[in-house]
């Protein structure tokens, strides 16, 4: 493998597509002084239906690419990658590649805060099929709060609704209401629902419309950002490796023009993306 740069560099945020932009937005809102690199593997999205082995390999390739770009710290701003690849990358790849580098996910930070957001101790998870099947949220929450009962529902059509700019369409109402009703039927005592996919905040107006009264909606962006800030405060040696120029660069494995156009839906600002190719390492 190519020798990795050792000088300080940007914080990396990876996602299989566009959803991680909601994580990047939350982080930049809280910590605008840092430099960031965003990489979307749009050419191979979605990751949700793919096997553990495939998601791990794709995610590993992206992480290595971001290391080559100068990142010492990479956030997997993708629930599926966090569920299916994070542990293997942390336990297998980092010790072999560079033990000083770090890769963090989005599931643990959300699990950490859920204990203070529920009164009934009944929590719902709305996520992709892959994340629900992995039981990652159930396991992380059980470690921290054994008294909380977790119920998950897969929402297979929600990501395409967002990525094809149909989040505001009348047709989206049916799919959003269907899954929220399903969750309420499975456990009527739920009082907090985690949006376990980074695309889902763009469906927030529909979710608010159809979610049952009294249920708190828990998007991930702000909690991941708070967790990252606390992590850097606890680890000054890593914080020193993160440059502070207030810049952000965007990369995609798909068409850069299409990415730039679609990214505006998530960020509400102009984006100039660049194409990148991921390869085996």
GROMACS .gro file of C-alpha atoms in nm:
model
  281
    1UNK     CA    1   0.000   0.000   0.000
    2UNK     CA    2   0.110   0.359  -0.064
    3UNK     CA    3   0.291   0.520   0.226
    4UNK     CA    4   0.036   0.728   0.415
    5UNK     CA    5   0.098   1.099   0.475
    6UNK     CA    6   0.189   1.177   0.834
    7UNK     CA    7   0.137   1.554   0.842
    8UNK     CA    8  -0.190   1.688   0.988
    9UNK     CA    9  -0.491   1.674   0.757
   10UNK     CA   10  -0.869   1.709   0.731
   11UNK     CA   11  -1.135   1.509   0.915
   12UNK     CA   12  -1.292   1.255   0.680
   13UNK     CA   13  -1.663   1.176   0.656
   14UNK     CA   14  -1.763   0.873   0.449
   15UNK     CA   15  -2.101   0.753   0.330
   16UNK     CA   16  -2.228   0.512   0.067
   17UNK     CA   17  -2.410   0.804  -0.094
   18UNK     CA   18  -2.554   1.139   0.008
   19UNK     CA   19  -2.694   1.068   0.353
   20UNK     CA   20  -2.368   1.131   0.535
   21UNK     CA   21  -2.397   1.493   0.427
   22UNK     CA   22  -2.648   1.537   0.710
   23UNK     CA   23  -2.377   1.415   0.950
   24UNK     CA   24  -2.117   1.644   0.793
   25UNK     CA   25  -2.360   1.937   0.819
   26UNK     CA   26  -2.414   1.872   1.190
   27UNK     CA   27  -2.040   1.847   1.254
   28UNK     CA   28  -1.962   2.164   1.059
   29UNK     CA   29  -2.235   2.354   1.244
   30UNK     CA   30  -2.067   2.269   1.575
   31UNK     CA   31  -1.702   2.275   1.462
   32UNK     CA   32  -1.669   2.499   1.155
   33UNK     CA   33  -1.301   2.571   1.216
   34UNK     CA   34  -1.177   2.228   1.101
   35UNK     CA   35  -1.102   2.110   0.747
   36UNK     CA   36  -1.318   1.826   0.614
   37UNK     CA   37  -1.321   1.578   0.328
   38UNK     CA   38  -1.645   1.405   0.229
   39UNK     CA   39  -1.643   1.089   0.020
   40UNK     CA   40  -1.961   0.931  -0.119
   41UNK     CA   41  -1.945   0.589  -0.284
   42UNK     CA   42  -2.247   0.678  -0.497
   43UNK     CA   43  -2.148   0.446  -0.782
   44UNK     CA   44  -2.206   0.144  -0.557
   45UNK     CA   45  -2.490   0.276  -0.340
   46UNK     CA   46  -2.707   0.171  -0.170
   47UNK     CA   47  -2.518  -0.039   0.084
   48UNK     CA   48  -2.829  -0.138   0.280
   49UNK     CA   49  -2.918  -0.460   0.091
   50UNK     CA   50  -2.555  -0.573   0.050
   51UNK     CA   51  -2.388  -0.849   0.253
   52UNK     CA   52  -2.159  -0.785   0.548
   53UNK     CA   53  -1.852  -0.891   0.348
   54UNK     CA   54  -1.927  -0.659   0.057
   55UNK     CA   55  -2.005  -0.359   0.279
   56UNK     CA   56  -1.685  -0.422   0.476
   57UNK     CA   57  -1.471  -0.438   0.160
   58UNK     CA   58  -1.626  -0.127   0.005
   59UNK     CA   59  -1.597   0.067   0.331
   60UNK     CA   60  -1.237  -0.044   0.383
   61UNK     CA   61  -1.145   0.079   0.035
   62UNK     CA   62  -1.301   0.418   0.108
   63UNK     CA   63  -1.129   0.451   0.446
   64UNK     CA   64  -0.790   0.371   0.293
   65UNK     CA   65  -0.850   0.629   0.020
   66UNK     CA   66  -0.929   0.892   0.284
   67UNK     CA   67  -0.614   0.800   0.474
   68UNK     CA   68  -0.421   0.861   0.151
   69UNK     CA   69  -0.594   1.199   0.126
   70UNK     CA   70  -0.436   1.292   0.458
   71UNK     CA   71  -0.714   1.208   0.704
   72UNK     CA   72  -0.604   1.073   1.040
   73UNK     CA   73  -0.964   1.050   1.163
   74UNK     CA   74  -1.254   0.918   0.954
   75UNK     CA   75  -1.621   0.920   1.054
   76UNK     CA   76  -1.840   0.655   0.894
   77UNK     CA   77  -2.139   0.882   0.841
   78UNK     CA   78  -2.336   0.578   0.724
   79UNK     CA   79  -2.536   0.352   0.953
   80UNK     CA   80  -2.496   0.046   0.731
   81UNK     CA   81  -2.118   0.085   0.715
   82UNK     CA   82  -2.108   0.150   1.090
   83UNK     CA   83  -2.314  -0.164   1.150
   84UNK     CA   84  -2.138  -0.398   0.908
   85UNK     CA   85  -1.781  -0.274   0.873
   86UNK     CA   86  -1.668  -0.053   1.162
   87UNK     CA   87  -1.563  -0.322   1.407
   88UNK     CA   88  -1.361  -0.518   1.151
   89UNK     CA   89  -1.182  -0.203   1.035
   90UNK     CA   90  -1.104  -0.103   1.392
   91UNK     CA   91  -0.988  -0.447   1.506
   92UNK     CA   92  -0.826  -0.587   1.191
   93UNK     CA   93  -0.722  -0.312   0.950
   94UNK     CA   94  -0.608  -0.023   1.168
   95UNK     CA   95  -0.349  -0.227   1.364
   96UNK     CA   96  -0.197  -0.340   1.034
   97UNK     CA   97  -0.225  -0.008   0.847
   98UNK     CA   98  -0.153   0.261   1.106
   99UNK     CA   99  -0.250   0.209   1.472
  100UNK     CA  100  -0.245   0.584   1.533
  101UNK     CA  101  -0.537   0.650   1.293
  102UNK     CA  102  -0.899   0.626   1.400
  103UNK     CA  103  -1.230   0.533   1.239
  104UNK     CA  104  -1.553   0.612   1.428
  105UNK     CA  105  -1.918   0.535   1.352
  106UNK     CA  106  -2.258   0.696   1.406
  107UNK     CA  107  -2.440   0.422   1.599
  108UNK     CA  108  -2.257   0.446   1.931
  109UNK     CA  109  -2.304   0.824   1.976
  110UNK     CA  110  -2.679   0.789   1.916
  111UNK     CA  111  -2.703   0.493   2.153
  112UNK     CA  112  -2.523   0.690   2.423
  113UNK     CA  113  -2.779   0.972   2.432
  114UNK     CA  114  -3.099   0.770   2.396
  115UNK     CA  115  -3.113   0.690   2.767
  116UNK     CA  116  -3.188   1.053   2.851
  117UNK     CA  117  -3.442   1.094   2.570
  118UNK     CA  118  -3.691   0.823   2.666
  119UNK     CA  119  -3.921   0.810   2.967
  120UNK     CA  120  -4.108   0.489   2.888
  121UNK     CA  121  -3.780   0.301   2.813
  122UNK     CA  122  -3.932   0.186   2.483
  123UNK     CA  123  -3.738   0.306   2.177
  124UNK     CA  124  -3.797   0.262   1.804
  125UNK     CA  125  -3.540   0.241   1.524
  126UNK     CA  126  -3.618   0.333   1.163
  127UNK     CA  127  -3.335   0.226   0.933
  128UNK     CA  128  -3.232   0.034   0.623
  129UNK     CA  129  -3.281  -0.339   0.602
  130UNK     CA  130  -2.910  -0.400   0.656
  131UNK     CA  131  -2.892  -0.191   0.972
  132UNK     CA  132  -3.205  -0.350   1.120
  133UNK     CA  133  -3.085  -0.703   1.043
  134UNK     CA  134  -2.746  -0.632   1.199
  135UNK     CA  135  -2.913  -0.561   1.535
  136UNK     CA  136  -2.635  -0.307   1.594
  137UNK     CA  137  -2.857  -0.052   1.766
  138UNK     CA  138  -3.015  -0.319   1.984
  139UNK     CA  139  -2.674  -0.443   2.097
  140UNK     CA  140  -2.523  -0.098   2.160
  141UNK     CA  141  -2.827   0.023   2.353
  142UNK     CA  142  -2.841  -0.301   2.554
  143UNK     CA  143  -2.479  -0.251   2.664
  144UNK     CA  144  -2.553   0.097   2.795
  145UNK     CA  145  -2.918   0.069   2.899
  146UNK     CA  146  -3.027  -0.292   2.960
  147UNK     CA  147  -3.371  -0.171   3.070
  148UNK     CA  148  -3.459  -0.017   2.731
  149UNK     CA  149  -3.669  -0.221   2.490
  150UNK     CA  150  -3.576  -0.160   2.125
  151UNK     CA  151  -3.803  -0.221   1.825
  152UNK     CA  152  -3.673  -0.177   1.473
  153UNK     CA  153  -3.852  -0.136   1.140
  154UNK     CA  154  -3.679  -0.143   0.801
  155UNK     CA  155  -3.780   0.133   0.558
  156UNK     CA  156  -3.658   0.007   0.218
  157UNK     CA  157  -3.813   0.281   0.003
  158UNK     CA  158  -3.712   0.583   0.209
  159UNK     CA  159  -3.359   0.622   0.072
  160UNK     CA  160  -3.467   0.616  -0.296
  161UNK     CA  161  -3.735   0.874  -0.217
  162UNK     CA  162  -3.465   1.109  -0.092
  163UNK     CA  163  -3.202   1.037  -0.357
  164UNK     CA  164  -3.450   1.078  -0.643
  165UNK     CA  165  -3.574   1.409  -0.497
  166UNK     CA  166  -3.918   1.269  -0.414
  167UNK     CA  167  -3.907   1.343  -0.041
  168UNK     CA  168  -4.166   1.619  -0.077
  169UNK     CA  169  -4.389   1.435  -0.323
  170UNK     CA  170  -4.739   1.309  -0.232
  171UNK     CA  171  -4.624   0.954  -0.302
  172UNK     CA  172  -4.377   0.975  -0.013
  173UNK     CA  173  -4.663   1.013   0.234
  174UNK     CA  174  -4.777   0.654   0.181
  175UNK     CA  175  -4.436   0.498   0.249
  176UNK     CA  176  -4.360   0.716   0.550
  177UNK     CA  177  -4.699   0.666   0.714
  178UNK     CA  178  -4.688   0.291   0.649
  179UNK     CA  179  -4.363   0.239   0.840
  180UNK     CA  180  -4.455   0.471   1.126
  181UNK     CA  181  -4.786   0.291   1.171
  182UNK     CA  182  -4.604  -0.042   1.161
  183UNK     CA  183  -4.367   0.071   1.436
  184UNK     CA  184  -4.653   0.197   1.653
  185UNK     CA  185  -4.836  -0.133   1.608
  186UNK     CA  186  -4.531  -0.335   1.712
  187UNK     CA  187  -4.484  -0.132   2.031
  188UNK     CA  188  -4.741   0.133   2.127
  189UNK     CA  189  -4.528   0.236   2.428
  190UNK     CA  190  -4.244   0.385   2.222
  191UNK     CA  191  -4.176   0.749   2.310
  192UNK     CA  192  -3.853   0.805   2.113
  193UNK     CA  193  -3.762   0.704   1.758
  194UNK     CA  194  -3.406   0.704   1.625
  195UNK     CA  195  -3.370   0.789   1.257
  196UNK     CA  196  -3.109   0.522   1.194
  197UNK     CA  197  -3.026   0.632   0.842
  198UNK     CA  198  -2.863   0.959   0.752
  199UNK     CA  199  -3.103   1.015   0.460
  200UNK     CA  200  -3.411   1.022   0.680
  201UNK     CA  201  -3.384   1.379   0.813
  202UNK     CA  202  -3.483   1.496   0.464
  203UNK     CA  203  -3.816   1.320   0.520
  204UNK     CA  204  -3.867   1.505   0.849
  205UNK     CA  205  -4.176   1.704   0.741
  206UNK     CA  206  -4.354   1.379   0.650
  207UNK     CA  207  -4.230   1.202   0.962
  208UNK     CA  208  -4.353   1.484   1.186
  209UNK     CA  209  -4.689   1.475   1.010
  210UNK     CA  210  -4.752   1.103   1.061
  211UNK     CA  211  -4.568   1.008   1.377
  212UNK     CA  212  -4.791   0.944   1.676
  213UNK     CA  213  -4.827   1.232   1.925
  214UNK     CA  214  -4.579   1.241   2.211
  215UNK     CA  215  -4.301   1.053   2.030
  216UNK     CA  216  -3.963   1.224   2.016
  217UNK     CA  217  -3.775   1.206   1.686
  218UNK     CA  218  -3.400   1.156   1.723
  219UNK     CA  219  -3.190   1.251   1.417
  220UNK     CA  220  -2.821   1.176   1.443
  221UNK     CA  221  -2.635   1.483   1.314
  222UNK     CA  222  -2.619   1.691   1.630
  223UNK     CA  223  -2.541   1.395   1.858
  224UNK     CA  224  -2.261   1.266   1.636
  225UNK     CA  225  -2.118   1.618   1.626
  226UNK     CA  226  -2.129   1.651   2.006
  227UNK     CA  227  -1.968   1.309   2.043
  228UNK     CA  228  -1.690   1.400   1.799
  229UNK     CA  229  -1.615   1.725   1.980
  230UNK     CA  230  -1.594   1.539   2.311
  231UNK     CA  231  -1.370   1.276   2.151
  232UNK     CA  232  -1.125   1.540   2.027
  233UNK     CA  233  -1.124   1.703   2.370
  234UNK     CA  234  -1.037   1.368   2.528
  235UNK     CA  235  -0.771   1.292   2.267
  236UNK     CA  236  -0.555   1.602   2.214
  237UNK     CA  237  -0.302   1.391   2.023
  238UNK     CA  238  -0.566   1.328   1.754
  239UNK     CA  239  -0.698   1.684   1.767
  240UNK     CA  240  -0.347   1.807   1.685
  241UNK     CA  241  -0.355   1.600   1.364
  242UNK     CA  242  -0.671   1.773   1.237
  243UNK     CA  243  -0.607   2.090   1.038
  244UNK     CA  244  -0.814   2.403   1.094
  245UNK     CA  245  -0.878   2.605   0.780
  246UNK     CA  246  -1.258   2.591   0.767
  247UNK     CA  247  -1.255   2.416   0.429
  248UNK     CA  248  -1.448   2.119   0.293
  249UNK     CA  249  -1.381   1.910  -0.019
  250UNK     CA  250  -1.628   1.667  -0.175
  251UNK     CA  251  -1.550   1.348  -0.365
  252UNK     CA  252  -1.774   1.087  -0.524
  253UNK     CA  253  -1.727   0.761  -0.713
  254UNK     CA  254  -2.013   0.863  -0.943
  255UNK     CA  255  -2.060   1.159  -1.175
  256UNK     CA  256  -1.926   1.468  -0.999
  257UNK     CA  257  -2.179   1.702  -1.160
  258UNK     CA  258  -2.473   1.490  -1.051
  259UNK     CA  259  -2.333   1.469  -0.699
  260UNK     CA  260  -2.288   1.845  -0.679
  261UNK     CA  261  -2.647   1.902  -0.787
  262UNK     CA  262  -2.798   1.647  -0.549
  263UNK     CA  263  -2.580   1.757  -0.256
  264UNK     CA  264  -2.760   2.091  -0.256
  265UNK     CA  265  -3.073   1.911  -0.133
  266UNK     CA  266  -2.885   1.811   0.181
  267UNK     CA  267  -2.665   2.114   0.243
  268UNK     CA  268  -2.863   2.406   0.093
  269UNK     CA  269  -2.541   2.545  -0.051
  270UNK     CA  270  -2.342   2.510  -0.372
  271UNK     CA  271  -2.107   2.213  -0.386
  272UNK     CA  272  -1.822   2.143  -0.628
  273UNK     CA  273  -1.743   1.773  -0.618
  274UNK     CA  274  -1.459   1.574  -0.773
  275UNK     CA  275  -1.460   1.220  -0.908
  276UNK     CA  276  -1.247   0.957  -0.736
  277UNK     CA  277  -1.193   0.586  -0.798
  278UNK     CA  278  -1.176   0.331  -0.517
  279UNK     CA  279  -0.955   0.026  -0.557
  280UNK     CA  280  -0.856  -0.285  -0.367
  281UNK     CA  281  -0.570  -0.251  -0.120
   0.00000   0.00000   0.00000
